[in-house]
PDB file of C-alpha atoms in Angstrom:
ATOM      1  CA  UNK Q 227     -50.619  82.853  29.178  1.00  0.00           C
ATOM      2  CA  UNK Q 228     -52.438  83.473  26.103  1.00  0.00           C
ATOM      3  CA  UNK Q 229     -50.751  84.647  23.193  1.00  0.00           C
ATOM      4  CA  UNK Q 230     -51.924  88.097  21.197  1.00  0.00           C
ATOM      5  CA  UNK Q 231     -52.769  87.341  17.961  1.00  0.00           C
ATOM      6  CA  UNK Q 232     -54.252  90.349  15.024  1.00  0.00           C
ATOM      7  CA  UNK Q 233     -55.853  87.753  13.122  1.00  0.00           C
ATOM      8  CA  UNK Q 234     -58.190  86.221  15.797  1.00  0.00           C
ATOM      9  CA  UNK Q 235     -61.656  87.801  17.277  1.00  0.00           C
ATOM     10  CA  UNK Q 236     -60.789  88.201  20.055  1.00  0.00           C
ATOM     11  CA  UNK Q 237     -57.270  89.400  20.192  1.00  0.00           C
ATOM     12  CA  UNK Q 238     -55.628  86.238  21.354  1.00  0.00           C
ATOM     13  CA  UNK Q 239     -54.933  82.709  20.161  1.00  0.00           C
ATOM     14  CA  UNK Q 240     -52.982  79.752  21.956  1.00  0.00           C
ATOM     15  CA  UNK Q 241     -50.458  80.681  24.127  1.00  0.00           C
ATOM     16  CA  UNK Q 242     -46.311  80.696  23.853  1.00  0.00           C
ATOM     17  CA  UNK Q 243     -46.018  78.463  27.083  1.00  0.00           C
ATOM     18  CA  UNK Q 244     -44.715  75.392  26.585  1.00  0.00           C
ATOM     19  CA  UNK Q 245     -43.252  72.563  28.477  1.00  0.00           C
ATOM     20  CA  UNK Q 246     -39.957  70.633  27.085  1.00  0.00           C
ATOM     21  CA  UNK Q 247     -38.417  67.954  27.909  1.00  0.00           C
ATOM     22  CA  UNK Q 248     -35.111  66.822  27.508  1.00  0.00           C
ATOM     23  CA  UNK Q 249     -33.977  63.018  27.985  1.00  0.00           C
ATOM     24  CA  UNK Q 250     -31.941  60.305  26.318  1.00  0.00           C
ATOM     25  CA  UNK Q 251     -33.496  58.188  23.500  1.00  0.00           C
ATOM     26  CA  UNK Q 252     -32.937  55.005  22.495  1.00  0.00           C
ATOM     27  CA  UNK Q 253     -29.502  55.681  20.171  1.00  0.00           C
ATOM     28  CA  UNK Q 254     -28.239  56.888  23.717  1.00  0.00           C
ATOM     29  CA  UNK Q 255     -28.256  60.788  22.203  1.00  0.00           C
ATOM     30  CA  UNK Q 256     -29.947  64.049  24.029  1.00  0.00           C
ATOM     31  CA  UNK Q 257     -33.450  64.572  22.634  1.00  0.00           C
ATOM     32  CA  UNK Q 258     -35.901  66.980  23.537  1.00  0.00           C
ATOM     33  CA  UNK Q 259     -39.718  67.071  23.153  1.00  0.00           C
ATOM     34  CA  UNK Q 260     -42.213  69.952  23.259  1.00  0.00           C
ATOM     35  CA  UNK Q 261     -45.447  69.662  24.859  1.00  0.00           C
ATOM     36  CA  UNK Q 262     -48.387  72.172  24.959  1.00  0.00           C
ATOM     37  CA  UNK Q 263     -52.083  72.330  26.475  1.00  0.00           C
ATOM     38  CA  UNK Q 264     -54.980  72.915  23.486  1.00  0.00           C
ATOM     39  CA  UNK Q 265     -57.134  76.193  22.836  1.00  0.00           C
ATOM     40  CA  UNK Q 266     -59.675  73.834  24.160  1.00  0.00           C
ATOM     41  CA  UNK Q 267     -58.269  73.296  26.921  1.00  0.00           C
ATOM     42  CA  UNK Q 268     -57.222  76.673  27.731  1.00  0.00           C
ATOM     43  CA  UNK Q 269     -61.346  77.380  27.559  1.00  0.00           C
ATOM     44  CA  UNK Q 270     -62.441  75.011  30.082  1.00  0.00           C
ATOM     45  CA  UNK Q 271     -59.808  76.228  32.440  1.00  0.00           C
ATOM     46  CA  UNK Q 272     -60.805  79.542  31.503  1.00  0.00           C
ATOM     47  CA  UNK Q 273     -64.996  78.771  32.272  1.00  0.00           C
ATOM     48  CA  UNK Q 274     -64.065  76.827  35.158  1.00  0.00           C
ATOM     49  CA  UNK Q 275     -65.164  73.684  33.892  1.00  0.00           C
ATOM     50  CA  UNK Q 276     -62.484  71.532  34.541  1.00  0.00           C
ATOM     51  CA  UNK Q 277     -60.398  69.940  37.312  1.00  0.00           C
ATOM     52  CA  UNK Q 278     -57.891  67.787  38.498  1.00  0.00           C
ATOM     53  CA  UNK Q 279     -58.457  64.646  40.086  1.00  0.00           C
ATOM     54  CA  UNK Q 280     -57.321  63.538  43.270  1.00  0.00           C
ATOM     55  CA  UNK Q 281     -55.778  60.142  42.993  1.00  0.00           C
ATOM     56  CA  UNK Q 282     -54.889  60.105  39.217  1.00  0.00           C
ATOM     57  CA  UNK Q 283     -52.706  62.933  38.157  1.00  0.00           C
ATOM     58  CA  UNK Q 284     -53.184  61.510  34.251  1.00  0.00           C
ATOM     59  CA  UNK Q 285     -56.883  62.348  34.308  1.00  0.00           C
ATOM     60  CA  UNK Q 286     -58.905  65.345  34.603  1.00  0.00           C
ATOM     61  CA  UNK Q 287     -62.349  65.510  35.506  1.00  0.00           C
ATOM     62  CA  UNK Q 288     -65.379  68.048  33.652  1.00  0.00           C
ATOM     63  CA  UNK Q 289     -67.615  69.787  36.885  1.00  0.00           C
ATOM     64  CA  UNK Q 290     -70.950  68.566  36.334  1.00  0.00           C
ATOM     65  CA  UNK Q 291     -73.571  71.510  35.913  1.00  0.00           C
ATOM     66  CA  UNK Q 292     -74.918  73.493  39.391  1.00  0.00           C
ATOM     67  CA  UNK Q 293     -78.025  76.161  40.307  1.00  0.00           C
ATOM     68  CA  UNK Q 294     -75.157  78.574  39.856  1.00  0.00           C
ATOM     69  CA  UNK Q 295     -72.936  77.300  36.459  1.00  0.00           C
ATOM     70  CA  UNK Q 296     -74.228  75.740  33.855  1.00  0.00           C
ATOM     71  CA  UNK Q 297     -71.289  72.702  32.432  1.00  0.00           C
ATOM     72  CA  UNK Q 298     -72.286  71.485  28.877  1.00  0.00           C
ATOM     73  CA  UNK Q 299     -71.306  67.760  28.155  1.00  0.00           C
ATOM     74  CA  UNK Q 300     -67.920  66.639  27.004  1.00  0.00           C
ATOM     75  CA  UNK Q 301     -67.453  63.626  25.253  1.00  0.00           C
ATOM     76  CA  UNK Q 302     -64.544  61.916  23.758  1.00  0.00           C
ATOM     77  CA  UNK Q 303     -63.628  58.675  21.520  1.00  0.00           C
ATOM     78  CA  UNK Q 304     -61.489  56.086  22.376  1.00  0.00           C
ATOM     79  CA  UNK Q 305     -61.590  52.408  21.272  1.00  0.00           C
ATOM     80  CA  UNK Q 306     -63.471  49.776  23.322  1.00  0.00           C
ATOM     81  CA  UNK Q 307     -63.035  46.537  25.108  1.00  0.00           C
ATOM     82  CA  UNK Q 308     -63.407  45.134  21.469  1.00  0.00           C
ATOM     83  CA  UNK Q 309     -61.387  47.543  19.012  1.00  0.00           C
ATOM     84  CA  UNK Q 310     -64.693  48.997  18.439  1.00  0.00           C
ATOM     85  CA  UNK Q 311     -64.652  52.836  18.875  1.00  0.00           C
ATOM     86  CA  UNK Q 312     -66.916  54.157  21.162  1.00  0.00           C
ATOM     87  CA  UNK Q 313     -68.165  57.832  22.814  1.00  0.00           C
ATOM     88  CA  UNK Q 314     -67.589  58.490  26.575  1.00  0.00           C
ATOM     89  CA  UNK Q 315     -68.243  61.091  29.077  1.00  0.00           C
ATOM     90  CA  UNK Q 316     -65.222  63.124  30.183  1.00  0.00           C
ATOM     91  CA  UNK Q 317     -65.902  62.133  33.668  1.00  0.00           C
ATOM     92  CA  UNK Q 318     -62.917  60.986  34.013  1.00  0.00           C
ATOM     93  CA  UNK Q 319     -60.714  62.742  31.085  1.00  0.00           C
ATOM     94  CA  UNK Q 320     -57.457  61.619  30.259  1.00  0.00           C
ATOM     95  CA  UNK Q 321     -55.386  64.458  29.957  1.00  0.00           C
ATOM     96  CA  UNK Q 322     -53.715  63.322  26.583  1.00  0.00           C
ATOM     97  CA  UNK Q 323     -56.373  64.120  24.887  1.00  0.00           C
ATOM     98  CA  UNK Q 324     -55.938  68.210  25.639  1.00  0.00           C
ATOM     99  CA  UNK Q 325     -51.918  67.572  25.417  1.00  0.00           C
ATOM    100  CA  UNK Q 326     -50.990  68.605  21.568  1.00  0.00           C
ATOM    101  CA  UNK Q 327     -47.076  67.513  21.109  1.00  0.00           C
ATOM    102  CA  UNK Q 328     -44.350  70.337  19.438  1.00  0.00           C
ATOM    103  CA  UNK Q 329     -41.670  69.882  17.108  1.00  0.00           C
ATOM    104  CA  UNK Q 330     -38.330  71.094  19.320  1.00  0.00           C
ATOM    105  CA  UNK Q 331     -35.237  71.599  17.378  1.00  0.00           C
ATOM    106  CA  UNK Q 332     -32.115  74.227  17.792  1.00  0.00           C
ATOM    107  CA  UNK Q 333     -31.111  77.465  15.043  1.00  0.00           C
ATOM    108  CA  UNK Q 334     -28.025  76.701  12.915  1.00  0.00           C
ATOM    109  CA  UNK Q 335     -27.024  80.216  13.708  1.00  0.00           C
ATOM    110  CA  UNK Q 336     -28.984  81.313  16.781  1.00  0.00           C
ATOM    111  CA  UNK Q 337     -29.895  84.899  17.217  1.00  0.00           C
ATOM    112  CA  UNK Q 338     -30.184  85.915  20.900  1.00  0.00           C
ATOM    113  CA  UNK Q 339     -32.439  88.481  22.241  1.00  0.00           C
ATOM    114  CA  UNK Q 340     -29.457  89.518  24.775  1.00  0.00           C
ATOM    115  CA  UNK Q 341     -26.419  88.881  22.741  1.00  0.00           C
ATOM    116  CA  UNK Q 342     -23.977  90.208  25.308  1.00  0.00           C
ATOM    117  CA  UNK Q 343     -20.817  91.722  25.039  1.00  0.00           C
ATOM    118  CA  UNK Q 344     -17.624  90.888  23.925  1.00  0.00           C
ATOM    119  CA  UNK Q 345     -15.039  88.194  24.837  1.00  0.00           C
ATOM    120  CA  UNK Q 346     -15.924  85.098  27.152  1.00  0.00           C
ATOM    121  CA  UNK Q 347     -19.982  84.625  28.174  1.00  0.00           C
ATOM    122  CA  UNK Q 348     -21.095  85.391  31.652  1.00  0.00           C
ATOM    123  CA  UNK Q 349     -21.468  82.388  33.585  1.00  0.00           C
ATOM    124  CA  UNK Q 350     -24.890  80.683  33.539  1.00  0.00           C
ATOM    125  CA  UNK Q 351     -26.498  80.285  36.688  1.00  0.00           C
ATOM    126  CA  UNK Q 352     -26.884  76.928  38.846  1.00  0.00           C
ATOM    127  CA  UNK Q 353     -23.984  75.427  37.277  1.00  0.00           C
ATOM    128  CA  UNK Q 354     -21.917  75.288  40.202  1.00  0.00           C
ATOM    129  CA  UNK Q 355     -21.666  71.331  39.814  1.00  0.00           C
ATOM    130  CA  UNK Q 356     -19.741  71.638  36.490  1.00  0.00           C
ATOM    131  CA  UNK Q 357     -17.604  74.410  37.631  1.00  0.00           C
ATOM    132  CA  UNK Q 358     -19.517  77.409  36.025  1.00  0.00           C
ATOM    133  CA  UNK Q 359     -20.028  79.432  39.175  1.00  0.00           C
ATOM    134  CA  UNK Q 360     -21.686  83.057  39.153  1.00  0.00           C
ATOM    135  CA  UNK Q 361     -19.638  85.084  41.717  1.00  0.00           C
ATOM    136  CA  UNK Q 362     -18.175  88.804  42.178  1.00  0.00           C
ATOM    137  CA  UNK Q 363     -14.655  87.428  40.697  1.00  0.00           C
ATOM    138  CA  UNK Q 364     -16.373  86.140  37.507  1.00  0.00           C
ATOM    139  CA  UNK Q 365     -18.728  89.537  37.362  1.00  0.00           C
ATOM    140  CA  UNK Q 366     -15.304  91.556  37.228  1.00  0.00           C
ATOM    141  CA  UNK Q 367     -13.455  89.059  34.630  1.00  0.00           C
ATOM    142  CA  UNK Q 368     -16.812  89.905  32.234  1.00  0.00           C
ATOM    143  CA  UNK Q 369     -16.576  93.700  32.890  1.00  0.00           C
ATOM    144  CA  UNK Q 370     -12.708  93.363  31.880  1.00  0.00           C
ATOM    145  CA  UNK Q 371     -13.052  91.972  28.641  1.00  0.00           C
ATOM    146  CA  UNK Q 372     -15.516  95.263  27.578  1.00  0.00           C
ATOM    147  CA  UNK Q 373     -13.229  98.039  27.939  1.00  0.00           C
ATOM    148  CA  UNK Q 374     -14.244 100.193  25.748  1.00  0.00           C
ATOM    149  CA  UNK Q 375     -17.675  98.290  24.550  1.00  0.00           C
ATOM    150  CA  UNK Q 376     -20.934 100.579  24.999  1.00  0.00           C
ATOM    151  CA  UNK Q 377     -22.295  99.753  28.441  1.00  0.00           C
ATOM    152  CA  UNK Q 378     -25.957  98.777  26.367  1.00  0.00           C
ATOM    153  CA  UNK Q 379     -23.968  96.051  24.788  1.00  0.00           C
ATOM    154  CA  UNK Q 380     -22.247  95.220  28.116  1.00  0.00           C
ATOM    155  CA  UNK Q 381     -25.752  94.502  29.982  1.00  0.00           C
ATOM    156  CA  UNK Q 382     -27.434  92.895  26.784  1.00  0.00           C
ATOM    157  CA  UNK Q 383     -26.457  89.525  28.874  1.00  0.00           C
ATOM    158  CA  UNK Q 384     -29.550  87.684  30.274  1.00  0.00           C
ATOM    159  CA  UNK Q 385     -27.272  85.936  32.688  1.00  0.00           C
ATOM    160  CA  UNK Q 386     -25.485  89.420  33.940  1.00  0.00           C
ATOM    161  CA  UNK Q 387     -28.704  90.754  34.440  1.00  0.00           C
ATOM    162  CA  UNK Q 388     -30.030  87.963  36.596  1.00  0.00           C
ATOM    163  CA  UNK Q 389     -26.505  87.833  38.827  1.00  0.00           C
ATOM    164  CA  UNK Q 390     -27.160  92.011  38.981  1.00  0.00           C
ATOM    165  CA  UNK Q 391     -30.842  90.819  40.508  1.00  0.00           C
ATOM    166  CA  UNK Q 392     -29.364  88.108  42.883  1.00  0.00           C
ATOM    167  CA  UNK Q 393     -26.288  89.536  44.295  1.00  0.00           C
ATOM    168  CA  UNK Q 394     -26.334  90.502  47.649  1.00  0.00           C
ATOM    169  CA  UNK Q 395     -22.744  92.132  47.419  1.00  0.00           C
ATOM    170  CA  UNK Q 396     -24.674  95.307  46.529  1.00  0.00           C
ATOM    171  CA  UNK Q 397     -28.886  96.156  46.429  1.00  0.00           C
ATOM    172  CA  UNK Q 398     -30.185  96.663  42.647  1.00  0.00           C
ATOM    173  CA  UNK Q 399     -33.274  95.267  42.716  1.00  0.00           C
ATOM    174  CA  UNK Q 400     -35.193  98.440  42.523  1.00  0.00           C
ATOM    175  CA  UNK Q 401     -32.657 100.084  39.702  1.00  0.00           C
ATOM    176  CA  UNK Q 402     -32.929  96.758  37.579  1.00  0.00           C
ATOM    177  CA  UNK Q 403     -36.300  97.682  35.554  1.00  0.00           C
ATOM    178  CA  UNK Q 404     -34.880 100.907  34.447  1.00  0.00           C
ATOM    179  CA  UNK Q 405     -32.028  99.780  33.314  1.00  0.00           C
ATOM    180  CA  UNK Q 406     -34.236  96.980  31.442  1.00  0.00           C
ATOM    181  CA  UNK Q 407     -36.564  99.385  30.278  1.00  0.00           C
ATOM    182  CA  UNK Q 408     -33.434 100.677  28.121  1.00  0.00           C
ATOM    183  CA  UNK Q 409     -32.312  97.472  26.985  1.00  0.00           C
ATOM    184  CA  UNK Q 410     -36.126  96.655  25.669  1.00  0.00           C
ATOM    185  CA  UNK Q 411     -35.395  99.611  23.675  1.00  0.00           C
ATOM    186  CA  UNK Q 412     -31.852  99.654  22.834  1.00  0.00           C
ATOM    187  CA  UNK Q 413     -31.669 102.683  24.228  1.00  0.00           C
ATOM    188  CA  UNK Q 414     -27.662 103.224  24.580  1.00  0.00           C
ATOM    189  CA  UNK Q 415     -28.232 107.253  25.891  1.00  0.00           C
ATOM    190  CA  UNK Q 416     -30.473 105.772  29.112  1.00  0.00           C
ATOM    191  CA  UNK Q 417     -28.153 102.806  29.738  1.00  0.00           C
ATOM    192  CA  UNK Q 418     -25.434 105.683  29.892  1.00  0.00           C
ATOM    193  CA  UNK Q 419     -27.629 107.544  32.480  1.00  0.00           C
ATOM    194  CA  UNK Q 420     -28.379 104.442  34.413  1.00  0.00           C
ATOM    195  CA  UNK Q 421     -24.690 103.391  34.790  1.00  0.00           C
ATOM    196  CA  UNK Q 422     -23.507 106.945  36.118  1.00  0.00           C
ATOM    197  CA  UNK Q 423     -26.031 107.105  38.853  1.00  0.00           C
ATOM    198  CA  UNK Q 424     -25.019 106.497  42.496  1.00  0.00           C
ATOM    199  CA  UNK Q 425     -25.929 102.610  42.647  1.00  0.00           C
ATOM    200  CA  UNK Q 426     -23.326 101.502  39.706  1.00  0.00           C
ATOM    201  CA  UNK Q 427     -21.117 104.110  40.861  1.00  0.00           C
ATOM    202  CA  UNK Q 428     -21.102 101.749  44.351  1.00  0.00           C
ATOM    203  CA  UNK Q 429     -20.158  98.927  42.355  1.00  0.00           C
ATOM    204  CA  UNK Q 430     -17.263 100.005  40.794  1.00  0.00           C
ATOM    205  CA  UNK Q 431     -15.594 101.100  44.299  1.00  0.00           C
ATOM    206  CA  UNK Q 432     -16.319  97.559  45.446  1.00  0.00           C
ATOM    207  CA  UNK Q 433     -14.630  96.393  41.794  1.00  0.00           C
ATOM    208  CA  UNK Q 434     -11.737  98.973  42.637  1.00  0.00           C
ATOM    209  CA  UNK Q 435     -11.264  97.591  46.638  1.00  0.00           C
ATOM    210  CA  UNK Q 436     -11.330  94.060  45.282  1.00  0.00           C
ATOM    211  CA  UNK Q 437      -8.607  94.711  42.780  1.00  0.00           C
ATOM    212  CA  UNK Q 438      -8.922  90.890  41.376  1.00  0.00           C
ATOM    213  CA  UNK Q 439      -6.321  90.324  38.624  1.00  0.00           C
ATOM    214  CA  UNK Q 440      -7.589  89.981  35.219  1.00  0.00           C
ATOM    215  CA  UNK Q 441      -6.415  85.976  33.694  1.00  0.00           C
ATOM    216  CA  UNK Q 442      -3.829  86.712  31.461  1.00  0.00           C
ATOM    217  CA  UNK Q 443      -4.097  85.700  27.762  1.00  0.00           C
ATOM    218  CA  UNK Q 444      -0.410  84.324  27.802  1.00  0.00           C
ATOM    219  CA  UNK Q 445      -2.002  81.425  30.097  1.00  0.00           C
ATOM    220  CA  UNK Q 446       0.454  82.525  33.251  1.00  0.00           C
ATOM    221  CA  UNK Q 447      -1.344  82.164  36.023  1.00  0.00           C
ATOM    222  CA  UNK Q 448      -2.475  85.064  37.725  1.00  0.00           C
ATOM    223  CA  UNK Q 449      -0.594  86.116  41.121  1.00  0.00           C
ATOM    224  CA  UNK Q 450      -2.600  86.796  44.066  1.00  0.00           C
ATOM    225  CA  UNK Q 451      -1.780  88.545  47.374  1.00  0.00           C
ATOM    226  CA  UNK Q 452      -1.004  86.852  50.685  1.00  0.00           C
ATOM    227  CA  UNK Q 453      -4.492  85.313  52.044  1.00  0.00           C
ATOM    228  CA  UNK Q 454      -5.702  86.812  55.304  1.00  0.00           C
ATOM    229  CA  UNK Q 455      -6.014  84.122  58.180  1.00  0.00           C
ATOM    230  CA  UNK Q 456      -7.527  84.299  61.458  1.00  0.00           C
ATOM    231  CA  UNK Q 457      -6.257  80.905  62.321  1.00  0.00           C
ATOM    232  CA  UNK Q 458      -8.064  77.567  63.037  1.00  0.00           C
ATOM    233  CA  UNK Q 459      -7.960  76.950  59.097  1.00  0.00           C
ATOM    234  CA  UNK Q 460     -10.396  80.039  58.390  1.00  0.00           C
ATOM    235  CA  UNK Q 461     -10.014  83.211  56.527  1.00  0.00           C
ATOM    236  CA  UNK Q 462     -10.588  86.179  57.734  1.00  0.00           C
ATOM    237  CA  UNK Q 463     -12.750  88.436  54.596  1.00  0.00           C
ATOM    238  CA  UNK Q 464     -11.208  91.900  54.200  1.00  0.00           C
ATOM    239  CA  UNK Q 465     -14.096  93.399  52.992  1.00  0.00           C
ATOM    240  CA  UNK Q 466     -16.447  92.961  56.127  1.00  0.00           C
ATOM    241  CA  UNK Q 467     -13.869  90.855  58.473  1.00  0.00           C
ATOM    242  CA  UNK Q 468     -16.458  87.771  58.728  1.00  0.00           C
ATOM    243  CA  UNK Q 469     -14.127  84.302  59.334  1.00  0.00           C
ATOM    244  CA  UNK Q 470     -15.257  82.164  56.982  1.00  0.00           C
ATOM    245  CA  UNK Q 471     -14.144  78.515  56.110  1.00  0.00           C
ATOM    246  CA  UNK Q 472     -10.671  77.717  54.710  1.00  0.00           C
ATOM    247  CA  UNK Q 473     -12.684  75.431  51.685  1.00  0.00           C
ATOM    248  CA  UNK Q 474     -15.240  78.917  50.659  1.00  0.00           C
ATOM    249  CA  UNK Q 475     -13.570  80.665  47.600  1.00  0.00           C
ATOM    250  CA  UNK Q 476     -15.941  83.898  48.353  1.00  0.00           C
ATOM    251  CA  UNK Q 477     -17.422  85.435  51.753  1.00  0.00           C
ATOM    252  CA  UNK Q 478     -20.959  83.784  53.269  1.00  0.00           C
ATOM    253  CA  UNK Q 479     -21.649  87.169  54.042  1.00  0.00           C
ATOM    254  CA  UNK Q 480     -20.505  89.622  51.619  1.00  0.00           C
ATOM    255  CA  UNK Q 481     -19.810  87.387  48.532  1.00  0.00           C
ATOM    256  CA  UNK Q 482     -16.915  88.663  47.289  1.00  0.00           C
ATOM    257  CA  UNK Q 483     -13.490  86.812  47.004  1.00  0.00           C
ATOM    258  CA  UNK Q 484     -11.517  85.903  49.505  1.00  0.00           C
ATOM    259  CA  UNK Q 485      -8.615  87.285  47.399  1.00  0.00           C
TER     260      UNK Q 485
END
């Protein structure tokens, strides 16, 4: 992934992928560390001159010159038996040496590419072990708070765009880049187009046929109707009638509430 750059030769310098890490140090608090692979290393991958080894995942290995490629030598310092420091052969390499370590931190006041809209965030996926779950019931408690919001604002949110993807309550795949296309370019007159074609048009029947009650902000809990059974401590989904299993909040088949 290398990164464009004006300033070098050949149009590109480094690269923005990076690997970090996040652990517990030793005053028992959540750290995180940044690691990324050196513009040398990046070459030798690039001129095929370097490989993995088999047994020892911590060391790489420099292809010795053929008829067909020619390798130059690598070499490398380390210290010796005796403190001394000495040259070697990167035949083995250990990979340290083309790992360059990243300061990590977090923004004060963090400006996100997709903001979102209004009111509560959309849930964040593969959460579901804390609670946060991405389902059709959450989707239509985020599209409640932004009555009256601009629909670019609306699908400026990273995480509604990747349950939009994922869903199988309705097929977007194949509208997605258009309407991403718009956001890339804050573009508020094509997001407008996109949501009053046929596909979103779908989605706010299903929204209409689900009729989930919005939480109230007076913290009374919401009323719902009388749960469909088919007996034998499963539910019967009134959407596409599958019997599902009296613990499931939302269909197996379908995905949308029970409710």
């Amino acid at each position: 992934h290398p990164n464009a750059c004006t300033q070098a030769s050949d149009g590109y310098f480094g690269s923005k992928f990076v690997t970090v890490c996040v652990s517990g140090n030793e005053h028992n608090n959540i750290d995180t560390t940044g690691y990324q692979v050196s513009n040398q290393c990046m070459s030798l991958i690039r001129d095929d001159c370097f490989v993995p080894t088999l047994d020892a995942p911590e060391l790489g290995y420099i292809k010795e010159s053929t008829n067909e490629q020619y390798v130059p030598d690598v070499l490398y310092k380390c210290k010796g038996e005796y403190g001394i420091e000495v040259t070697k052969l990167a035949r083995p390499l250990p990979l340290e040496y083309l790992i360059v370590e990243l300061t990590t931190t977090t923004p004060k006041r963090p400006k996100p590419t997709l903001p979102g809209g209004r009111g509560e965030p959309f849930p964040v996926e593969n959460r579901e072990t804390i609670g946060e779950i991405q389902s059709f019931e959450s989707f239509i408690h985020y599209l409640d708070q932004q009555k009256g919001n601009n629909f670019l604002c609306v699908a400026s949110e990273f995480h509604f765009l990747y349950f939009l993807f994922t869903t199988n309550v309705v097929q977007l795949q194949e509208y997605l880049p258009q309407l991403c296309h718009a956001i890339c370019n804050q573009d508020r007159k094509a997001a407008d187009e996109w949501k009053s074609q046929k596909h979103w048009q779908q989605v706010e029947q299903l929204i209409m046929a689900t009729s989930v009650p919005s939480p109230t902000s007076l913290g009374t809990p919401p009323t719902f109707p009388t749960l469909r059974s088919s007996g034998n401590g499963v539910w019967r989904c009134q959407h596409c009638t599958l019997d599902n299993p009296a613990h499931i909040t939302n269909c197996a088949a379908c995905g949308l509430p029970r409710y």
